[in-house]
């Protein structure tokens, strides 16, 4: 019974729904370090366009909007519970027309008016059905000089520094298979386990 509850709760991080999903969102919002770090790896300018896949409670969107004040920040996520939390967290930037949050799956992103300078995704790629295929679709949305950043901090039971390296290697291989170039792996010390971010260009 307890395990059943636990596994249902863990499932909430894939697509938060209902009251357990709201709780998962609050927990994720309480851990902004990986969002802040990922955003710091992008060379943001105030009029850039950025796309975040799987924005969850909207911490990285909030972090992006500290620098991007005259461009556009678009977020896609499949969870309507996360959409509500992220909209609340980013109310002012949405009202100012800088942030636009949309319900959409990375496997079929909606059309956008122009290409992005930055695409990022945090603790999300492991949930994508076809990661290489989705990375190819994101590639088409990135400007030639743009950068993608895919971050994972593995939080499953027993995850350690080897798990972090394995995730980094897997992301790198997915990016290579999708045809990205200039692939770099960055590791940041964090608690309870390190965080890996792999960046690349098209
Ligand atoms: C573990 S949460 C991470 C949220 C946020 N990036 C963070 O680090 O706090 C994963 C998020 O990705 C979303 N997600 C899962 N699969 C997705 C997909 N195929 N396309 C878009 N979003 C997805 C979930 O709804 C959830 O909000």
PDB file of N, CA and C in Angstrom, residues 13 24-36 57 59-60 122-123 153 155 190-192:
ATOM      1  N   UNK A  13       5.963  13.192 -11.258  1.00  0.00           N
ATOM      2  CA  UNK A  13       6.999  14.063 -11.817  1.00  0.00           C
ATOM      3  C   UNK A  13       7.033  13.965 -13.341  1.00  0.00           C
ATOM      4  N   UNK A  24       3.816  17.732  -6.005  1.00  0.00           N
ATOM      5  CA  UNK A  24       5.080  17.514  -6.741  1.00  0.00           C
ATOM      6  C   UNK A  24       5.592  18.855  -7.276  1.00  0.00           C
ATOM      7  N   UNK A  25       4.677  19.694  -7.765  1.00  0.00           N
ATOM      8  CA  UNK A  25       5.060  21.016  -8.289  1.00  0.00           C
ATOM      9  C   UNK A  25       5.673  21.885  -7.207  1.00  0.00           C
ATOM     10  N   UNK A  26       5.088  21.826  -6.000  1.00  0.00           N
ATOM     11  CA  UNK A  26       5.636  22.636  -4.902  1.00  0.00           C
ATOM     12  C   UNK A  26       7.046  22.173  -4.536  1.00  0.00           C
ATOM     13  N   UNK A  27       7.232  20.837  -4.546  1.00  0.00           N
ATOM     14  CA  UNK A  27       8.568  20.303  -4.227  1.00  0.00           C
ATOM     15  C   UNK A  27       9.581  20.747  -5.277  1.00  0.00           C
ATOM     16  N   UNK A  28       9.188  20.678  -6.558  1.00  0.00           N
ATOM     17  CA  UNK A  28      10.119  21.077  -7.637  1.00  0.00           C
ATOM     18  C   UNK A  28      10.433  22.570  -7.549  1.00  0.00           C
ATOM     19  N   UNK A  29       9.421  23.348  -7.224  1.00  0.00           N
ATOM     20  CA  UNK A  29       9.631  24.802  -7.130  1.00  0.00           C
ATOM     21  C   UNK A  29      10.603  25.147  -5.997  1.00  0.00           C
ATOM     22  N   UNK A  30      10.656  24.288  -4.987  1.00  0.00           N
ATOM     23  CA  UNK A  30      11.555  24.512  -3.843  1.00  0.00           C
ATOM     24  C   UNK A  30      13.006  24.190  -4.166  1.00  0.00           C
ATOM     25  N   UNK A  31      13.271  23.695  -5.380  1.00  0.00           N
ATOM     26  CA  UNK A  31      14.650  23.342  -5.757  1.00  0.00           C
ATOM     27  C   UNK A  31      15.041  24.075  -7.043  1.00  0.00           C
ATOM     28  N   UNK A  32      15.233  25.393  -6.973  1.00  0.00           N
ATOM     29  CA  UNK A  32      15.490  26.157  -8.208  1.00  0.00           C
ATOM     30  C   UNK A  32      16.931  26.099  -8.718  1.00  0.00           C
ATOM     31  N   UNK A  33      17.869  25.481  -7.929  1.00  0.00           N
ATOM     32  CA  UNK A  33      19.302  25.598  -8.270  1.00  0.00           C
ATOM     33  C   UNK A  33      19.619  25.093  -9.686  1.00  0.00           C
ATOM     34  N   UNK A  34      19.003  23.964 -10.093  1.00  0.00           N
ATOM     35  CA  UNK A  34      19.377  23.435 -11.417  1.00  0.00           C
ATOM     36  C   UNK A  34      18.834  24.308 -12.538  1.00  0.00           C
ATOM     37  N   UNK A  35      17.719  24.980 -12.279  1.00  0.00           N
ATOM     38  CA  UNK A  35      17.180  25.904 -13.290  1.00  0.00           C
ATOM     39  C   UNK A  35      18.098  27.117 -13.421  1.00  0.00           C
ATOM     40  N   UNK A  36      18.477  27.678 -12.274  1.00  0.00           N
ATOM     41  CA  UNK A  36      19.343  28.875 -12.276  1.00  0.00           C
ATOM     42  C   UNK A  36      20.669  28.538 -12.959  1.00  0.00           C
ATOM     43  N   UNK A  57       6.836  23.815 -12.527  1.00  0.00           N
ATOM     44  CA  UNK A  57       6.264  24.955 -11.797  1.00  0.00           C
ATOM     45  C   UNK A  57       6.804  26.316 -12.248  1.00  0.00           C
ATOM     46  N   UNK A  59      10.133  27.599 -12.597  1.00  0.00           N
ATOM     47  CA  UNK A  59      11.313  28.250 -12.009  1.00  0.00           C
ATOM     48  C   UNK A  59      12.303  28.736 -13.076  1.00  0.00           C
ATOM     49  N   UNK A  60      12.555  27.925 -14.117  1.00  0.00           N
ATOM     50  CA  UNK A  60      13.527  28.358 -15.143  1.00  0.00           C
ATOM     51  C   UNK A  60      12.954  29.509 -15.966  1.00  0.00           C
ATOM     52  N   UNK A 122      14.839  20.786 -18.459  1.00  0.00           N
ATOM     53  CA  UNK A 122      15.436  20.384 -17.182  1.00  0.00           C
ATOM     54  C   UNK A 122      14.633  19.234 -16.568  1.00  0.00           C
ATOM     55  N   UNK A 123      15.329  18.153 -16.254  1.00  0.00           N
ATOM     56  CA  UNK A 123      14.701  16.946 -15.675  1.00  0.00           C
ATOM     57  C   UNK A 123      13.455  16.519 -16.448  1.00  0.00           C
ATOM     58  N   UNK A 153      19.168  16.116 -13.226  1.00  0.00           N
ATOM     59  CA  UNK A 153      19.664  15.776 -11.889  1.00  0.00           C
ATOM     60  C   UNK A 153      18.887  14.518 -11.491  1.00  0.00           C
ATOM     61  N   UNK A 155      17.029  11.805  -9.690  1.00  0.00           N
ATOM     62  CA  UNK A 155      16.513  11.781  -8.321  1.00  0.00           C
ATOM     63  C   UNK A 155      15.906  10.434  -7.943  1.00  0.00           C
ATOM     64  N   UNK A 190      25.931  19.410  -6.690  1.00  0.00           N
ATOM     65  CA  UNK A 190      24.673  19.783  -6.031  1.00  0.00           C
ATOM     66  C   UNK A 190      24.289  18.710  -5.045  1.00  0.00           C
ATOM     67  N   UNK A 191      23.386  19.032  -4.160  1.00  0.00           N
ATOM     68  CA  UNK A 191      22.851  18.067  -3.195  1.00  0.00           C
ATOM     69  C   UNK A 191      21.447  17.666  -3.647  1.00  0.00           C
ATOM     70  N   UNK A 192      20.998  16.445  -3.498  1.00  0.00           N
ATOM     71  CA  UNK A 192      21.729  15.315  -2.915  1.00  0.00           C
ATOM     72  C   UNK A 192      22.648  14.630  -3.917  1.00  0.00           C
TER      73      UNK A 192
END
